[in-house]
Amino acid sequence: MKIQKNNPNMIYYTAKEPTELLKFMLEQLAPKSRNAIKSMLTRGQFFIDGKAVTQHNHPLKKGDQVGMLSNKSFKKIETLEGLRILHEDDDIIVIDKDAGILSVAGKDHGEATAYRQLMHYVKADNRNNRIFVVHRLDRDTSGVMVYAKSESIKDKLQENWQTLVKERIYTALVEGSVRRDKGRIESWLTESKTMKVYSSRYDNGGKHAVTHYTKKQGNVNYSLLEVQLETGRKNQIRVHMEEIGHPVAGDKKYGAKTNPLKRLGLHATTIAFEHPRTGKVVKFSSPAPKGFLKVSR
């Protein structure tokens, strides 16, 4: 499990001298029993640099911070399936979503969508709490997503999305060997009645879309691209990759012939935006799945 530093559900303890994790937490949580603290360690309730540490003799340096999730907070987070909370404050929740998880409420009321799970998560503290969808990822796209904790914050983010968002980066596994190391794709996108998006190199009244890409690695069959969005349109990356003759792996809808990952080869790696309350730029990232790297090596 990994959690963003400064998570409000965490209690933090700072080591004042070199020591080991179990010994340190026994001192901090006295008179709590040794067995209880060992159980917390084994379950992964102690975090260093946002990452759960279970090794009892993990060395701590002077100044190291250990974050602790209470039993209640840990049980809340344990119930989440297919997503992890990267950051949470009074205004927003940022998650890392797995492929296969729907980001919004679906027609099947029994499906554990990201939206439904997060709604239950916030209501565990107060039944009046709610969450609101700020933007979406396709079901088969994994990675970083932002939700708001109030309608006013959602509106503020959505109404100013193009100016508030400073960086949106995806990792794309695409078919074939992309010859250019860098590229820019510009077109106008329109959606058909069958919900498929089409691209035109000329302004046909559609939505203007600009995508930048950099090739990171590749072989004769696949290329791994870092894709940066200048605009954020529906299916933009998928359509633009098809347009340059290198559809996203696993994307049959937009021309892919192979599916080496048994999922869509698209991952939302990074998002940076001005926080709607503080105005400071915050940045959240999730590394590309290992399969993306392996297939394109």
mmCIF file of C-alpha atoms in Angstrom:
data_model
loop_
_atom_site.group_PDB
_atom_site.id
_atom_site.type_symbol
_atom_site.label_atom_id
_atom_site.label_comp_id
_atom_site.label_asym_id
_atom_site.label_seq_id
_atom_site.Cartn_x
_atom_site.Cartn_y
_atom_site.Cartn_z
ATOM 1 C CA MET A 1 0.000 0.000 0.000
ATOM 2 C CA LYS A 2 1.176 3.515 -0.772
ATOM 3 C CA ILE A 3 -0.262 6.783 0.543
ATOM 4 C CA GLN A 4 0.696 10.370 -0.260
ATOM 5 C CA LYS A 5 2.647 12.119 2.480
ATOM 6 C CA ASN A 6 0.725 14.554 4.708
ATOM 7 C CA ASN A 7 -2.439 12.455 4.453
ATOM 8 C CA PRO A 8 -4.966 13.807 7.006
ATOM 9 C CA ASN A 9 -5.745 10.267 8.196
ATOM 10 C CA MET A 10 -2.134 9.879 9.367
ATOM 11 C CA ILE A 11 -0.521 10.680 12.689
ATOM 12 C CA TYR A 12 3.173 11.471 12.263
ATOM 13 C CA TYR A 13 6.109 10.751 14.584
ATOM 14 C CA THR A 14 9.653 12.079 14.032
ATOM 15 C CA ALA A 15 12.744 10.095 15.068
ATOM 16 C CA LYS A 16 15.090 12.195 17.176
ATOM 17 C CA GLU A 17 17.958 9.727 16.923
ATOM 18 C CA PRO A 18 18.891 6.632 14.849
ATOM 19 C CA THR A 19 16.827 3.604 15.866
ATOM 20 C CA GLU A 20 14.692 0.732 14.520
ATOM 21 C CA LEU A 21 11.027 1.004 13.576
ATOM 22 C CA LEU A 22 9.485 -1.414 16.108
ATOM 23 C CA LYS A 23 11.540 -0.041 18.988
ATOM 24 C CA PHE A 24 10.639 3.527 17.991
ATOM 25 C CA MET A 25 6.898 2.857 17.786
ATOM 26 C CA LEU A 26 6.909 0.978 21.103
ATOM 27 C CA GLU A 27 8.291 4.149 22.693
ATOM 28 C CA GLN A 28 5.849 6.448 20.883
ATOM 29 C CA LEU A 29 2.725 4.393 21.584
ATOM 30 C CA ALA A 30 3.458 3.332 25.182
ATOM 31 C CA PRO A 31 1.668 1.864 27.106
ATOM 32 C CA LYS A 32 0.197 0.044 24.082
ATOM 33 C CA SER A 33 1.254 -3.622 24.169
ATOM 34 C CA ARG A 34 4.151 -4.966 22.125
ATOM 35 C CA ASN A 35 1.885 -7.553 20.458
ATOM 36 C CA ALA A 36 -0.627 -4.872 19.393
ATOM 37 C CA ILE A 37 2.100 -2.739 17.795
ATOM 38 C CA LYS A 38 3.663 -5.778 16.073
ATOM 39 C CA SER A 39 0.216 -6.579 14.621
ATOM 40 C CA MET A 40 -0.108 -3.019 13.311
ATOM 41 C CA LEU A 41 3.321 -3.348 11.709
ATOM 42 C CA THR A 42 2.448 -6.658 10.066
ATOM 43 C CA ARG A 43 -0.827 -5.248 8.691
ATOM 44 C CA GLY A 44 1.039 -2.302 7.146
ATOM 45 C CA GLN A 45 -0.262 0.579 9.268
ATOM 46 C CA PHE A 46 3.118 2.367 9.503
ATOM 47 C CA PHE A 47 4.387 4.437 6.575
ATOM 48 C CA ILE A 48 7.710 6.009 5.651
ATOM 49 C CA ASP A 49 7.773 8.394 2.663
ATOM 50 C CA GLY A 50 4.206 7.340 1.934
ATOM 51 C CA LYS A 51 5.052 3.631 1.612
ATOM 52 C CA ALA A 52 3.887 0.956 4.069
ATOM 53 C CA VAL A 53 6.786 -0.664 5.954
ATOM 54 C CA THR A 54 6.320 -4.021 7.712
ATOM 55 C CA GLN A 55 9.941 -4.849 8.575
ATOM 56 C CA HIS A 56 10.281 -4.699 12.374
ATOM 57 C CA ASN A 57 13.974 -3.752 12.317
ATOM 58 C CA HIS A 58 13.651 -1.188 9.505
ATOM 59 C CA PRO A 59 16.360 1.417 10.294
ATOM 60 C CA LEU A 60 15.330 4.986 11.038
ATOM 61 C CA LYS A 61 17.661 7.953 10.723
ATOM 62 C CA LYS A 62 17.443 11.085 12.819
ATOM 63 C CA GLY A 63 14.658 13.239 11.342
ATOM 64 C CA ASP A 64 12.791 10.372 9.629
ATOM 65 C CA GLN A 65 9.008 10.700 9.826
ATOM 66 C CA VAL A 66 6.822 7.669 10.476
ATOM 67 C CA GLY A 67 3.157 7.995 9.562
ATOM 68 C CA MET A 68 0.627 5.834 11.389
ATOM 69 C CA LEU A 69 -2.898 4.975 10.269
ATOM 70 C CA SER A 70 -5.332 4.405 13.124
ATOM 71 C CA ASN A 71 -7.229 1.098 13.141
ATOM 72 C CA LYS A 72 -10.382 2.900 11.979
ATOM 73 C CA SER A 73 -8.651 4.679 9.100
ATOM 74 C CA PHE A 74 -6.831 1.506 8.075
ATOM 75 C CA LYS A 75 -10.082 -0.475 7.949
ATOM 76 C CA LYS A 76 -11.654 2.238 5.770
ATOM 77 C CA ILE A 77 -8.786 2.142 3.286
ATOM 78 C CA GLU A 78 -8.626 -1.676 3.355
ATOM 79 C CA THR A 79 -12.165 -1.845 1.977
ATOM 80 C CA LEU A 80 -11.180 -0.064 -1.254
ATOM 81 C CA GLU A 81 -10.778 -2.451 -4.209
ATOM 82 C CA GLY A 82 -8.872 -1.563 -7.346
ATOM 83 C CA LEU A 83 -7.896 1.918 -6.191
ATOM 84 C CA ARG A 84 -5.536 3.611 -3.774
ATOM 85 C CA ILE A 85 -5.766 7.026 -2.171
ATOM 86 C CA LEU A 86 -2.758 9.193 -3.083
ATOM 87 C CA HIS A 87 -3.954 12.343 -1.326
ATOM 88 C CA GLU A 88 -6.895 13.548 0.708
ATOM 89 C CA ASP A 89 -7.721 16.899 2.286
ATOM 90 C CA ASP A 90 -10.883 18.859 3.109
ATOM 91 C CA ASP A 91 -11.525 19.655 -0.572
ATOM 92 C CA ILE A 92 -10.261 16.850 -2.805
ATOM 93 C CA ILE A 93 -9.429 13.144 -2.968
ATOM 94 C CA VAL A 94 -6.795 11.982 -5.469
ATOM 95 C CA ILE A 95 -6.702 8.287 -6.317
ATOM 96 C CA ASP A 96 -4.687 5.803 -8.371
ATOM 97 C CA LYS A 97 -7.256 3.645 -10.219
ATOM 98 C CA ASP A 98 -6.667 0.175 -11.657
ATOM 99 C CA ALA A 99 -7.778 -0.754 -15.173
ATOM 100 C CA GLY A 100 -11.203 -2.411 -15.169
ATOM 101 C CA ILE A 101 -12.690 -0.061 -12.557
ATOM 102 C CA LEU A 102 -15.382 2.347 -13.736
ATOM 103 C CA SER A 103 -14.624 5.881 -12.513
ATOM 104 C CA VAL A 104 -18.259 7.031 -12.185
ATOM 105 C CA ALA A 105 -21.533 5.502 -10.994
ATOM 106 C CA GLY A 106 -22.676 2.844 -13.470
ATOM 107 C CA LYS A 107 -26.017 1.301 -14.400
ATOM 108 C CA ASP A 108 -25.228 -1.780 -12.320
ATOM 109 C CA HIS A 109 -25.869 -0.571 -8.782
ATOM 110 C CA GLY A 110 -23.918 -3.504 -7.365
ATOM 111 C CA GLU A 111 -20.714 -2.660 -9.241
ATOM 112 C CA ALA A 112 -17.846 -1.371 -7.095
ATOM 113 C CA THR A 113 -17.069 1.717 -9.180
ATOM 114 C CA ALA A 114 -14.463 4.180 -7.932
ATOM 115 C CA TYR A 115 -17.241 6.701 -7.303
ATOM 116 C CA ARG A 116 -19.353 4.315 -5.196
ATOM 117 C CA GLN A 117 -16.385 3.102 -3.180
ATOM 118 C CA LEU A 118 -15.240 6.636 -2.411
ATOM 119 C CA MET A 119 -18.777 7.645 -1.457
ATOM 120 C CA HIS A 120 -18.887 4.830 1.117
ATOM 121 C CA TYR A 121 -15.382 5.780 2.241
ATOM 122 C CA VAL A 122 -16.261 9.409 3.060
ATOM 123 C CA LYS A 123 -19.630 8.500 4.571
ATOM 124 C CA ALA A 124 -17.868 6.231 7.090
ATOM 125 C CA ASP A 125 -16.871 9.439 8.906
ATOM 126 C CA ASN A 126 -20.104 11.360 8.392
ATOM 127 C CA ARG A 127 -23.196 10.116 6.555
ATOM 128 C CA ASN A 128 -23.693 13.615 5.097
ATOM 129 C CA ASN A 129 -20.324 13.563 3.343
ATOM 130 C CA ARG A 130 -20.306 13.257 -0.446
ATOM 131 C CA ILE A 131 -17.883 13.201 -3.344
ATOM 132 C CA PHE A 132 -18.201 14.691 -6.826
ATOM 133 C CA VAL A 133 -16.664 13.628 -10.144
ATOM 134 C CA VAL A 134 -14.225 16.234 -11.495
ATOM 135 C CA HIS A 135 -12.983 14.340 -14.582
ATOM 136 C CA ARG A 136 -13.116 10.774 -15.860
ATOM 137 C CA LEU A 137 -10.878 7.961 -17.003
ATOM 138 C CA ASP A 138 -12.121 5.180 -19.270
ATOM 139 C CA ARG A 139 -12.853 1.917 -17.469
ATOM 140 C CA ASP A 140 -9.776 0.254 -19.018
ATOM 141 C CA THR A 141 -7.453 3.215 -18.409
ATOM 142 C CA SER A 142 -5.565 3.174 -15.114
ATOM 143 C CA GLY A 143 -3.903 5.959 -13.168
ATOM 144 C CA VAL A 144 -4.412 9.243 -11.362
ATOM 145 C CA MET A 145 -7.892 10.766 -10.905
ATOM 146 C CA VAL A 146 -9.268 13.712 -8.913
ATOM 147 C CA TYR A 147 -12.598 13.896 -7.058
ATOM 148 C CA ALA A 148 -14.039 16.859 -5.140
ATOM 149 C CA LYS A 149 -15.574 16.716 -1.671
ATOM 150 C CA SER A 150 -18.132 19.464 -2.322
ATOM 151 C CA GLU A 151 -20.156 20.685 -5.263
ATOM 152 C CA SER A 152 -18.606 24.142 -5.065
ATOM 153 C CA ILE A 153 -15.072 22.723 -5.335
ATOM 154 C CA LYS A 154 -16.169 20.484 -8.224
ATOM 155 C CA ASP A 155 -17.637 23.490 -10.042
ATOM 156 C CA LYS A 156 -14.525 25.570 -9.429
ATOM 157 C CA LEU A 157 -12.279 22.837 -10.825
ATOM 158 C CA GLN A 158 -14.473 22.018 -13.823
ATOM 159 C CA GLU A 159 -15.199 25.618 -14.817
ATOM 160 C CA ASN A 160 -11.493 26.505 -14.756
ATOM 161 C CA TRP A 161 -10.039 23.100 -15.701
ATOM 162 C CA GLN A 162 -8.047 24.308 -18.717
ATOM 163 C CA THR A 163 -6.344 27.075 -16.716
ATOM 164 C CA LEU A 164 -5.986 25.274 -13.361
ATOM 165 C CA VAL A 165 -4.401 22.133 -14.803
ATOM 166 C CA LYS A 166 -0.721 22.693 -15.490
ATOM 167 C CA GLU A 167 0.277 19.186 -16.546
ATOM 168 C CA ARG A 168 -1.483 16.012 -17.676
ATOM 169 C CA ILE A 169 0.826 13.167 -18.630
ATOM 170 C CA TYR A 170 -0.082 9.657 -19.742
ATOM 171 C CA THR A 171 1.980 6.586 -20.547
ATOM 172 C CA ALA A 172 0.799 4.843 -23.711
ATOM 173 C CA LEU A 173 1.815 1.446 -25.039
ATOM 174 C CA VAL A 174 1.152 1.630 -28.779
ATOM 175 C CA GLU A 175 1.439 -0.857 -31.611
ATOM 176 C CA GLY A 176 4.421 -0.756 -33.952
ATOM 177 C CA SER A 177 7.717 1.104 -33.915
ATOM 178 C CA VAL A 178 7.145 4.865 -33.740
ATOM 179 C CA ARG A 179 9.912 6.363 -35.867
ATOM 180 C CA ARG A 180 9.902 9.946 -34.561
ATOM 181 C CA ASP A 181 11.285 10.467 -31.043
ATOM 182 C CA LYS A 182 8.928 13.405 -30.516
ATOM 183 C CA GLY A 183 5.745 14.569 -32.152
ATOM 184 C CA ARG A 184 2.766 16.918 -32.014
ATOM 185 C CA ILE A 185 -0.699 15.952 -33.214
ATOM 186 C CA GLU A 186 -3.364 18.598 -33.830
ATOM 187 C CA SER A 187 -6.898 17.970 -35.072
ATOM 188 C CA TRP A 188 -10.598 18.578 -34.492
ATOM 189 C CA LEU A 189 -12.600 15.796 -32.843
ATOM 190 C CA THR A 190 -16.266 14.960 -33.360
ATOM 191 C CA GLU A 191 -18.319 12.195 -31.787
ATOM 192 C CA SER A 192 -20.732 10.052 -33.813
ATOM 193 C CA LYS A 193 -24.122 8.736 -32.718
ATOM 194 C CA THR A 194 -22.405 5.396 -32.040
ATOM 195 C CA MET A 195 -20.173 7.101 -29.404
ATOM 196 C CA LYS A 196 -17.012 6.832 -31.504
ATOM 197 C CA VAL A 197 -14.780 9.891 -31.835
ATOM 198 C CA TYR A 198 -13.425 10.869 -35.255
ATOM 199 C CA SER A 199 -10.514 13.148 -36.086
ATOM 200 C CA SER A 200 -10.196 15.782 -38.813
ATOM 201 C CA ARG A 201 -7.021 17.698 -39.655
ATOM 202 C CA TYR A 202 -9.237 20.635 -40.657
ATOM 203 C CA ASP A 203 -11.585 22.703 -38.515
ATOM 204 C CA ASN A 204 -14.943 21.073 -39.137
ATOM 205 C CA GLY A 205 -16.677 22.520 -36.103
ATOM 206 C CA GLY A 206 -15.399 19.772 -33.810
ATOM 207 C CA LYS A 207 -13.394 20.205 -30.602
ATOM 208 C CA HIS A 208 -9.819 21.372 -31.073
ATOM 209 C CA ALA A 209 -7.340 18.813 -29.694
ATOM 210 C CA VAL A 210 -3.545 18.918 -29.331
ATOM 211 C CA THR A 211 -1.395 16.001 -28.145
ATOM 212 C CA HIS A 212 2.385 15.893 -27.628
ATOM 213 C CA TYR A 213 4.340 12.647 -27.347
ATOM 214 C CA THR A 214 7.885 11.511 -26.602
ATOM 215 C CA LYS A 215 9.109 7.998 -27.328
ATOM 216 C CA LYS A 216 10.708 6.408 -24.248
ATOM 217 C CA GLN A 217 11.567 2.948 -25.529
ATOM 218 C CA GLY A 218 10.381 0.391 -28.031
ATOM 219 C CA ASN A 219 10.962 -2.644 -30.238
ATOM 220 C CA VAL A 220 9.645 -3.716 -33.637
ATOM 221 C CA ASN A 221 6.216 -4.567 -32.220
ATOM 222 C CA TYR A 222 5.503 -1.890 -29.589
ATOM 223 C CA SER A 223 6.533 1.606 -28.531
ATOM 224 C CA LEU A 224 6.231 3.192 -25.098
ATOM 225 C CA LEU A 225 5.253 6.857 -25.276
ATOM 226 C CA GLU A 226 5.005 9.651 -22.738
ATOM 227 C CA VAL A 227 1.965 11.615 -23.864
ATOM 228 C CA GLN A 228 1.222 15.145 -22.710
ATOM 229 C CA LEU A 229 -2.194 16.680 -23.281
ATOM 230 C CA GLU A 230 -2.436 20.302 -24.308
ATOM 231 C CA THR A 231 -6.226 19.842 -24.437
ATOM 232 C CA GLY A 232 -8.309 17.205 -22.704
ATOM 233 C CA ARG A 233 -10.940 15.804 -25.079
ATOM 234 C CA LYS A 234 -12.855 12.553 -24.894
ATOM 235 C CA ASN A 235 -10.737 9.639 -26.236
ATOM 236 C CA GLN A 236 -8.170 12.186 -27.444
ATOM 237 C CA ILE A 237 -5.067 10.025 -27.030
ATOM 238 C CA ARG A 238 -6.758 6.927 -28.428
ATOM 239 C CA VAL A 239 -7.953 8.785 -31.533
ATOM 240 C CA HIS A 240 -4.658 10.575 -32.116
ATOM 241 C CA MET A 241 -2.616 7.375 -31.777
ATOM 242 C CA GLU A 242 -4.825 5.702 -34.372
ATOM 243 C CA GLU A 243 -4.367 8.743 -36.611
ATOM 244 C CA ILE A 244 -0.567 8.404 -36.690
ATOM 245 C CA GLY A 245 -0.869 4.673 -37.424
ATOM 246 C CA HIS A 246 0.094 3.456 -33.953
ATOM 247 C CA PRO A 247 -3.105 2.627 -32.046
ATOM 248 C CA VAL A 248 -2.999 2.055 -28.306
ATOM 249 C CA ALA A 249 -2.419 -1.650 -27.635
ATOM 250 C CA GLY A 250 -5.655 -3.414 -26.732
ATOM 251 C CA ASP A 251 -7.790 -0.620 -28.214
ATOM 252 C CA LYS A 252 -9.857 -2.568 -30.768
ATOM 253 C CA LYS A 253 -12.317 0.346 -31.056
ATOM 254 C CA TYR A 254 -9.557 2.567 -32.444
ATOM 255 C CA GLY A 255 -7.695 0.157 -34.682
ATOM 256 C CA ALA A 256 -5.562 -2.061 -32.432
ATOM 257 C CA LYS A 257 -4.938 -5.604 -33.653
ATOM 258 C CA THR A 258 -3.203 -6.926 -30.532
ATOM 259 C CA ASN A 259 -3.850 -6.990 -26.791
ATOM 260 C CA PRO A 260 -0.627 -8.069 -25.018
ATOM 261 C CA LEU A 261 -1.655 -6.648 -21.634
ATOM 262 C CA LYS A 262 -5.252 -7.967 -21.682
ATOM 263 C CA ARG A 263 -6.298 -4.354 -21.081
ATOM 264 C CA LEU A 264 -5.988 -0.934 -22.711
ATOM 265 C CA GLY A 265 -2.352 0.209 -22.887
ATOM 266 C CA LEU A 266 -3.067 3.627 -21.382
ATOM 267 C CA HIS A 267 -2.131 4.909 -17.919
ATOM 268 C CA ALA A 268 -2.675 8.402 -16.432
ATOM 269 C CA THR A 269 0.784 8.967 -14.986
ATOM 270 C CA THR A 270 0.766 12.550 -13.666
ATOM 271 C CA ILE A 271 -1.588 15.420 -13.008
ATOM 272 C CA ALA A 272 -0.543 18.850 -11.686
ATOM 273 C CA PHE A 273 -3.027 21.608 -10.969
ATOM 274 C CA GLU A 274 -3.661 24.661 -8.835
ATOM 275 C CA HIS A 275 -5.362 23.599 -5.630
ATOM 276 C CA PRO A 276 -8.863 25.139 -5.670
ATOM 277 C CA ARG A 277 -8.521 26.551 -2.154
ATOM 278 C CA THR A 278 -4.843 27.394 -1.683
ATOM 279 C CA GLY A 279 -3.951 28.284 -5.278
ATOM 280 C CA LYS A 280 -0.677 26.375 -4.907
ATOM 281 C CA VAL A 281 0.278 23.909 -7.642
ATOM 282 C CA VAL A 282 -0.001 20.311 -6.422
ATOM 283 C CA LYS A 283 1.286 17.315 -8.366
ATOM 284 C CA PHE A 284 0.373 13.634 -8.121
ATOM 285 C CA SER A 285 1.910 10.708 -9.970
ATOM 286 C CA SER A 286 1.577 6.968 -10.439
ATOM 287 C CA PRO A 287 4.306 4.948 -12.193
ATOM 288 C CA ALA A 288 3.374 3.061 -15.351
ATOM 289 C CA PRO A 289 2.484 -0.614 -14.769
ATOM 290 C CA LYS A 290 5.459 -2.958 -15.171
ATOM 291 C CA GLY A 291 3.764 -4.754 -18.067
ATOM 292 C CA PHE A 292 3.994 -1.587 -20.181
ATOM 293 C CA LEU A 293 7.772 -1.551 -19.729
ATOM 294 C CA LYS A 294 8.218 -5.287 -20.268
ATOM 295 C CA VAL A 295 6.253 -5.489 -23.528
ATOM 296 C CA SER A 296 8.033 -2.481 -25.081
ATOM 297 C CA ARG A 297 11.562 -3.407 -23.962
#
